[in-house]
Amino acid sequence: MRRTGKPCSNGPNERSEQRDAGRAPDDPGLSDPPFELRCIELTGADAIDFAQAQFTVDVESLNPNLWTPAAWCDAKGRTLALLLLAIDGARVHLAVPDALADDVVRRLRMYQIGRKVTISDAAPIDPTHPNGWPLSFDATRSLLPGTPSTESDWTAWLGQDIRHEIAWILPATAGRFLPQMLKLEELGGLSYRKGCWPGQEVVARVRYRGRVTRTVAVFRGLGRPPEPGASIEVGGFEGTALYAVMDPDSPSAHFGVAVVPLKS
């Protein structure tokens, strides 16, 4: 029997204000997460069809109550947002970084004309609830819509995402990378066989011509984590930082995910 979670509540965004850029590398505040995830809920008779037409994953083939990575692309095939998507009956839940959540809601609502779908405001989501729905790529972790969380929960969560090379997109990196560059295909979040979605022709053309030139990799460094979108050196190549957190195993070091050139 499928578990049915709480619907997303429309609570306030509880993320703290952006941290003081002048902190020293050993300041405990640097352990604060660079972002948290928020939940957007699609409801209505056309919710699943709407999601199928917007996101890179084959929504109709997904197992219920299982969070699967996906991307939302622009017409040029560039990723506007990476997200986790779960279906629960006729509802579709989207987990996205809080820094992008309001913009994703605003843009999605532009496409709901003529569709029987309601798009909620972004609401809290809990990464520690014992009855949460598991992740498709990591069965040891789960999320449950509609429940609050703490910053310490999200710091640990993002550390695990980094180990899995999950390429979260933030405002500084939105619209810059194809989903293949973010390893969406390897994560089961990219379908070439389902119906059309924004940017599909470009993404498919790149696949069949073999022109993917970049991928994601974990990077490490000392001191303050780089800002999202910053140019950094990874393995002798220039890369683009996506996000990073302080390394719990080495308090003076950080680690994160970057987009880097594919080695020839």
mmCIF file of C-alpha atoms in Angstrom:
data_model
loop_
_atom_site.group_PDB
_atom_site.id
_atom_site.type_symbol
_atom_site.label_atom_id
_atom_site.label_comp_id
_atom_site.label_asym_id
_atom_site.label_seq_id
_atom_site.Cartn_x
_atom_site.Cartn_y
_atom_site.Cartn_z
ATOM 1 C CA MET A 1 0.000 0.000 0.000
ATOM 2 C CA ARG A 2 1.289 3.435 -0.869
ATOM 3 C CA ARG A 3 2.001 5.911 1.882
ATOM 4 C CA THR A 4 0.238 9.211 1.574
ATOM 5 C CA GLY A 5 2.108 12.207 2.932
ATOM 6 C CA LYS A 6 0.790 15.545 4.028
ATOM 7 C CA PRO A 7 0.111 18.078 1.279
ATOM 8 C CA CYS A 8 2.515 20.975 1.107
ATOM 9 C CA SER A 9 1.601 23.788 3.452
ATOM 10 C CA ASN A 10 2.076 27.356 2.316
ATOM 11 C CA GLY A 11 4.212 28.440 5.242
ATOM 12 C CA PRO A 12 6.768 31.255 5.156
ATOM 13 C CA ASN A 13 10.275 30.771 3.867
ATOM 14 C CA GLU A 14 12.278 30.203 7.055
ATOM 15 C CA ARG A 15 15.733 30.334 5.528
ATOM 16 C CA SER A 16 18.106 32.692 7.327
ATOM 17 C CA GLU A 17 19.406 35.863 5.798
ATOM 18 C CA GLN A 18 22.508 35.535 3.643
ATOM 19 C CA ARG A 19 25.588 35.155 5.795
ATOM 20 C CA ASP A 20 28.182 37.864 6.366
ATOM 21 C CA ALA A 21 30.801 37.545 3.633
ATOM 22 C CA GLY A 22 33.498 38.822 5.994
ATOM 23 C CA ARG A 23 33.569 35.802 8.293
ATOM 24 C CA ALA A 24 36.815 33.987 8.926
ATOM 25 C CA PRO A 25 37.163 30.422 7.586
ATOM 26 C CA ASP A 26 36.845 28.931 11.093
ATOM 27 C CA ASP A 27 33.668 30.892 11.931
ATOM 28 C CA PRO A 28 30.981 28.407 13.036
ATOM 29 C CA GLY A 29 28.487 30.281 10.823
ATOM 30 C CA LEU A 30 30.171 28.843 7.756
ATOM 31 C CA SER A 31 28.507 25.529 8.625
ATOM 32 C CA ASP A 32 25.161 27.089 7.652
ATOM 33 C CA PRO A 33 23.752 25.502 4.479
ATOM 34 C CA PRO A 34 24.008 27.543 1.265
ATOM 35 C CA PHE A 35 20.354 26.679 0.583
ATOM 36 C CA GLU A 36 17.473 24.499 1.691
ATOM 37 C CA LEU A 37 14.913 22.648 -0.376
ATOM 38 C CA ARG A 38 11.318 23.792 -0.656
ATOM 39 C CA CYS A 39 8.242 21.935 -1.870
ATOM 40 C CA ILE A 40 5.971 22.979 -4.741
ATOM 41 C CA GLU A 41 2.791 20.962 -5.236
ATOM 42 C CA LEU A 42 0.861 20.452 -8.467
ATOM 43 C CA THR A 43 -2.751 19.363 -8.026
ATOM 44 C CA GLY A 44 -5.751 18.934 -10.285
ATOM 45 C CA ALA A 45 -6.917 16.602 -13.039
ATOM 46 C CA ASP A 46 -4.038 17.619 -15.344
ATOM 47 C CA ALA A 47 -1.234 17.719 -12.766
ATOM 48 C CA ILE A 48 0.630 14.643 -14.027
ATOM 49 C CA ASP A 49 0.133 15.557 -17.696
ATOM 50 C CA PHE A 50 1.373 19.069 -16.938
ATOM 51 C CA ALA A 51 4.516 17.746 -15.254
ATOM 52 C CA GLN A 52 5.068 15.284 -18.104
ATOM 53 C CA ALA A 53 5.084 18.179 -20.581
ATOM 54 C CA GLN A 54 7.462 20.371 -18.543
ATOM 55 C CA PHE A 55 10.207 18.223 -17.017
ATOM 56 C CA THR A 56 12.912 15.955 -18.405
ATOM 57 C CA VAL A 57 11.916 12.817 -16.502
ATOM 58 C CA ASP A 58 9.201 10.427 -17.731
ATOM 59 C CA VAL A 59 6.693 11.281 -15.000
ATOM 60 C CA GLU A 60 4.117 8.715 -16.141
ATOM 61 C CA SER A 61 6.577 5.846 -15.613
ATOM 62 C CA LEU A 62 7.680 6.815 -12.092
ATOM 63 C CA ASN A 63 6.985 4.711 -9.026
ATOM 64 C CA PRO A 64 4.784 6.563 -6.519
ATOM 65 C CA ASN A 65 6.226 8.177 -3.399
ATOM 66 C CA LEU A 66 9.785 8.040 -4.711
ATOM 67 C CA TRP A 67 11.852 11.188 -5.261
ATOM 68 C CA THR A 68 13.540 11.144 -8.677
ATOM 69 C CA PRO A 69 15.902 13.815 -10.089
ATOM 70 C CA ALA A 70 14.697 15.849 -13.068
ATOM 71 C CA ALA A 71 15.394 19.153 -14.774
ATOM 72 C CA TRP A 72 13.300 21.998 -16.064
ATOM 73 C CA CYS A 73 14.907 23.475 -19.186
ATOM 74 C CA ASP A 74 14.503 26.554 -21.342
ATOM 75 C CA ALA A 75 13.893 26.415 -25.099
ATOM 76 C CA LYS A 76 17.655 26.130 -25.693
ATOM 77 C CA GLY A 77 17.877 23.017 -23.538
ATOM 78 C CA ARG A 78 19.685 24.782 -20.701
ATOM 79 C CA THR A 79 18.714 23.822 -17.169
ATOM 80 C CA LEU A 80 16.687 26.463 -15.353
ATOM 81 C CA ALA A 81 16.273 24.278 -12.271
ATOM 82 C CA LEU A 82 17.290 20.844 -11.093
ATOM 83 C CA LEU A 83 14.617 19.272 -8.896
ATOM 84 C CA LEU A 84 13.432 16.120 -7.199
ATOM 85 C CA LEU A 85 9.988 14.982 -8.333
ATOM 86 C CA ALA A 86 7.571 12.596 -6.611
ATOM 87 C CA ILE A 87 4.018 11.580 -7.458
ATOM 88 C CA ASP A 88 1.427 10.753 -4.812
ATOM 89 C CA GLY A 89 -1.838 9.694 -6.413
ATOM 90 C CA ALA A 90 -2.813 12.569 -8.722
ATOM 91 C CA ARG A 91 -0.491 15.013 -6.956
ATOM 92 C CA VAL A 92 2.995 15.947 -8.103
ATOM 93 C CA HIS A 93 5.555 17.241 -5.607
ATOM 94 C CA LEU A 94 8.654 19.179 -6.638
ATOM 95 C CA ALA A 95 11.622 19.749 -4.312
ATOM 96 C CA VAL A 96 13.735 22.721 -5.431
ATOM 97 C CA PRO A 97 16.328 25.021 -3.802
ATOM 98 C CA ASP A 98 14.702 27.862 -1.874
ATOM 99 C CA ALA A 99 16.681 30.472 -3.844
ATOM 100 C CA LEU A 100 14.867 29.391 -7.034
ATOM 101 C CA ALA A 101 11.519 28.254 -5.649
ATOM 102 C CA ASP A 102 9.516 31.462 -6.064
ATOM 103 C CA ASP A 103 10.795 31.986 -9.606
ATOM 104 C CA VAL A 104 9.952 28.387 -10.541
ATOM 105 C CA VAL A 105 6.411 28.875 -9.213
ATOM 106 C CA ARG A 106 6.014 32.119 -11.139
ATOM 107 C CA ARG A 107 7.256 30.630 -14.403
ATOM 108 C CA LEU A 108 5.278 27.402 -14.088
ATOM 109 C CA ARG A 109 2.066 29.383 -13.619
ATOM 110 C CA MET A 110 2.673 31.007 -17.003
ATOM 111 C CA TYR A 111 2.111 27.576 -18.596
ATOM 112 C CA GLN A 112 -0.987 26.496 -16.670
ATOM 113 C CA ILE A 113 -3.463 28.377 -18.883
ATOM 114 C CA GLY A 114 -5.951 25.886 -20.299
ATOM 115 C CA ARG A 115 -4.812 23.166 -17.891
ATOM 116 C CA LYS A 116 -6.700 21.857 -14.880
ATOM 117 C CA VAL A 117 -3.734 22.243 -12.566
ATOM 118 C CA THR A 118 -3.067 24.345 -9.477
ATOM 119 C CA ILE A 119 0.509 25.265 -8.561
ATOM 120 C CA SER A 120 1.101 25.959 -4.871
ATOM 121 C CA ASP A 121 3.467 28.457 -3.348
ATOM 122 C CA ALA A 122 6.750 26.979 -2.097
ATOM 123 C CA ALA A 123 6.495 25.390 1.351
ATOM 124 C CA PRO A 124 8.788 23.612 3.839
ATOM 125 C CA ILE A 125 9.952 20.036 3.390
ATOM 126 C CA ASP A 126 11.593 17.752 5.966
ATOM 127 C CA PRO A 127 14.796 15.764 5.234
ATOM 128 C CA THR A 128 14.670 13.774 8.489
ATOM 129 C CA HIS A 129 11.060 12.580 8.914
ATOM 130 C CA PRO A 130 10.954 8.804 9.608
ATOM 131 C CA ASN A 131 7.982 8.368 7.267
ATOM 132 C CA GLY A 132 9.483 10.327 4.367
ATOM 133 C CA TRP A 133 9.598 9.089 0.785
ATOM 134 C CA PRO A 134 13.000 7.688 -0.267
ATOM 135 C CA LEU A 135 15.302 9.037 -2.961
ATOM 136 C CA SER A 136 15.676 6.979 -6.129
ATOM 137 C CA PHE A 137 19.487 7.267 -5.969
ATOM 138 C CA ASP A 138 19.911 6.914 -2.190
ATOM 139 C CA ALA A 139 17.451 4.729 -0.282
ATOM 140 C CA THR A 140 19.036 5.729 3.042
ATOM 141 C CA ARG A 141 17.564 9.243 2.810
ATOM 142 C CA SER A 142 14.033 10.563 2.462
ATOM 143 C CA LEU A 143 11.917 13.700 2.243
ATOM 144 C CA LEU A 144 8.380 14.417 3.389
ATOM 145 C CA PRO A 145 6.403 17.422 2.077
ATOM 146 C CA GLY A 146 4.760 19.864 4.408
ATOM 147 C CA THR A 147 6.899 19.576 7.544
ATOM 148 C CA PRO A 148 9.550 21.949 8.943
ATOM 149 C CA SER A 149 13.272 21.330 9.183
ATOM 150 C CA THR A 150 16.361 22.866 10.768
ATOM 151 C CA GLU A 151 19.459 24.309 9.160
ATOM 152 C CA SER A 152 21.692 21.598 10.647
ATOM 153 C CA ASP A 153 19.549 18.983 8.866
ATOM 154 C CA TRP A 154 20.163 20.667 5.508
ATOM 155 C CA THR A 155 23.906 21.021 6.002
ATOM 156 C CA ALA A 156 24.226 17.262 6.489
ATOM 157 C CA TRP A 157 21.802 16.631 3.619
ATOM 158 C CA LEU A 158 23.802 18.703 1.140
ATOM 159 C CA GLY A 159 26.989 16.955 2.198
ATOM 160 C CA GLN A 160 25.406 13.662 1.130
ATOM 161 C CA ASP A 161 24.190 15.233 -2.127
ATOM 162 C CA ILE A 162 27.754 16.305 -2.868
ATOM 163 C CA ARG A 163 28.976 12.736 -2.383
ATOM 164 C CA HIS A 164 26.356 11.637 -4.936
ATOM 165 C CA GLU A 165 27.386 14.493 -7.300
ATOM 166 C CA ILE A 166 23.885 15.996 -7.306
ATOM 167 C CA ALA A 167 24.230 19.157 -9.384
ATOM 168 C CA TRP A 168 21.857 21.599 -7.705
ATOM 169 C CA ILE A 169 21.354 24.772 -9.739
ATOM 170 C CA LEU A 170 21.100 28.194 -8.060
ATOM 171 C CA PRO A 171 20.351 31.628 -9.593
ATOM 172 C CA ALA A 172 24.006 32.228 -10.556
ATOM 173 C CA THR A 173 24.115 29.025 -12.619
ATOM 174 C CA ALA A 174 20.540 28.813 -13.958
ATOM 175 C CA GLY A 175 20.291 28.595 -17.753
ATOM 176 C CA ARG A 176 23.968 27.700 -18.263
ATOM 177 C CA PHE A 177 24.169 23.896 -18.528
ATOM 178 C CA LEU A 178 22.538 21.098 -20.488
ATOM 179 C CA PRO A 179 20.979 18.336 -18.353
ATOM 180 C CA GLN A 180 23.522 15.811 -19.695
ATOM 181 C CA MET A 181 26.286 17.955 -18.214
ATOM 182 C CA LEU A 182 24.604 17.527 -14.813
ATOM 183 C CA LYS A 183 24.506 13.700 -15.058
ATOM 184 C CA LEU A 184 20.705 13.632 -15.254
ATOM 185 C CA GLU A 185 20.816 10.724 -17.687
ATOM 186 C CA GLU A 186 22.846 8.564 -15.275
ATOM 187 C CA LEU A 187 20.419 9.446 -12.454
ATOM 188 C CA GLY A 188 17.365 8.344 -14.441
ATOM 189 C CA GLY A 189 16.065 11.888 -14.743
ATOM 190 C CA LEU A 190 16.289 12.362 -18.513
ATOM 191 C CA SER A 191 13.963 10.710 -21.055
ATOM 192 C CA TYR A 192 14.358 10.947 -24.822
ATOM 193 C CA ARG A 193 11.332 8.773 -25.593
ATOM 194 C CA LYS A 194 8.419 10.530 -23.908
ATOM 195 C CA GLY A 195 6.482 13.440 -25.395
ATOM 196 C CA CYS A 196 7.887 16.915 -25.933
ATOM 197 C CA TRP A 197 9.204 19.126 -23.148
ATOM 198 C CA PRO A 198 10.975 22.510 -23.297
ATOM 199 C CA GLY A 199 14.384 22.179 -24.957
ATOM 200 C CA GLN A 200 13.933 18.509 -25.863
ATOM 201 C CA GLU A 201 15.029 18.881 -29.494
ATOM 202 C CA VAL A 202 18.276 20.580 -28.493
ATOM 203 C CA VAL A 203 19.016 18.079 -25.722
ATOM 204 C CA ALA A 204 18.311 15.093 -28.008
ATOM 205 C CA ARG A 205 20.438 16.550 -30.799
ATOM 206 C CA VAL A 206 23.379 16.912 -28.443
ATOM 207 C CA ARG A 207 22.979 13.312 -27.354
ATOM 208 C CA TYR A 208 22.930 11.835 -30.834
ATOM 209 C CA ARG A 209 25.802 13.999 -32.067
ATOM 210 C CA GLY A 210 27.914 13.229 -29.007
ATOM 211 C CA ARG A 211 28.705 16.847 -28.198
ATOM 212 C CA VAL A 212 28.465 16.828 -24.409
ATOM 213 C CA THR A 213 31.673 18.579 -23.405
ATOM 214 C CA ARG A 214 31.258 18.964 -19.651
ATOM 215 C CA THR A 215 30.276 16.925 -16.607
ATOM 216 C CA VAL A 216 30.098 17.298 -12.838
ATOM 217 C CA ALA A 217 32.778 16.470 -10.277
ATOM 218 C CA VAL A 218 33.374 16.864 -6.559
ATOM 219 C CA PHE A 219 35.991 19.437 -5.578
ATOM 220 C CA ARG A 220 37.722 20.164 -2.271
ATOM 221 C CA GLY A 221 39.555 23.158 -0.890
ATOM 222 C CA LEU A 222 40.609 25.013 2.225
ATOM 223 C CA GLY A 223 38.814 27.892 3.885
ATOM 224 C CA ARG A 224 35.663 29.573 2.683
ATOM 225 C CA PRO A 225 33.560 27.745 0.063
ATOM 226 C CA PRO A 226 33.406 29.471 -3.334
ATOM 227 C CA GLU A 227 30.217 31.236 -4.346
ATOM 228 C CA PRO A 228 27.895 29.491 -6.829
ATOM 229 C CA GLY A 229 28.993 30.346 -10.360
ATOM 230 C CA ALA A 230 32.586 31.117 -9.363
ATOM 231 C CA SER A 231 35.415 29.879 -11.566
ATOM 232 C CA ILE A 232 37.586 27.347 -9.734
ATOM 233 C CA GLU A 233 40.362 24.891 -10.609
ATOM 234 C CA VAL A 234 39.404 21.213 -10.414
ATOM 235 C CA GLY A 235 42.008 18.611 -11.306
ATOM 236 C CA GLY A 236 43.970 21.066 -13.422
ATOM 237 C CA PHE A 237 40.886 22.242 -15.339
ATOM 238 C CA GLU A 238 38.826 25.400 -14.948
ATOM 239 C CA GLY A 239 35.379 24.577 -13.615
ATOM 240 C CA THR A 240 32.248 26.349 -12.403
ATOM 241 C CA ALA A 241 31.266 25.909 -8.758
ATOM 242 C CA LEU A 242 27.614 24.954 -8.248
ATOM 243 C CA TYR A 243 27.536 24.819 -4.433
ATOM 244 C CA ALA A 244 29.700 23.746 -1.501
ATOM 245 C CA VAL A 245 29.598 23.207 2.264
ATOM 246 C CA MET A 246 32.207 22.953 4.992
ATOM 247 C CA ASP A 247 33.592 19.434 5.311
ATOM 248 C CA PRO A 248 32.444 17.906 8.640
ATOM 249 C CA ASP A 249 35.533 15.669 8.649
ATOM 250 C CA SER A 250 37.905 18.613 8.239
ATOM 251 C CA PRO A 251 36.618 21.862 9.833
ATOM 252 C CA SER A 252 39.024 24.108 7.906
ATOM 253 C CA ALA A 253 38.105 22.602 4.514
ATOM 254 C CA HIS A 254 35.124 22.638 2.186
ATOM 255 C CA PHE A 255 33.834 20.377 -0.555
ATOM 256 C CA GLY A 256 31.262 20.824 -3.282
ATOM 257 C CA VAL A 257 30.060 20.086 -6.797
ATOM 258 C CA ALA A 258 31.336 21.821 -9.938
ATOM 259 C CA VAL A 259 30.805 21.557 -13.679
ATOM 260 C CA VAL A 260 34.120 20.729 -15.355
ATOM 261 C CA PRO A 261 35.344 19.917 -18.881
ATOM 262 C CA LEU A 262 35.196 16.285 -19.920
ATOM 263 C CA LYS A 263 38.713 14.901 -20.153
ATOM 264 C CA SER A 264 39.562 13.824 -23.681
#
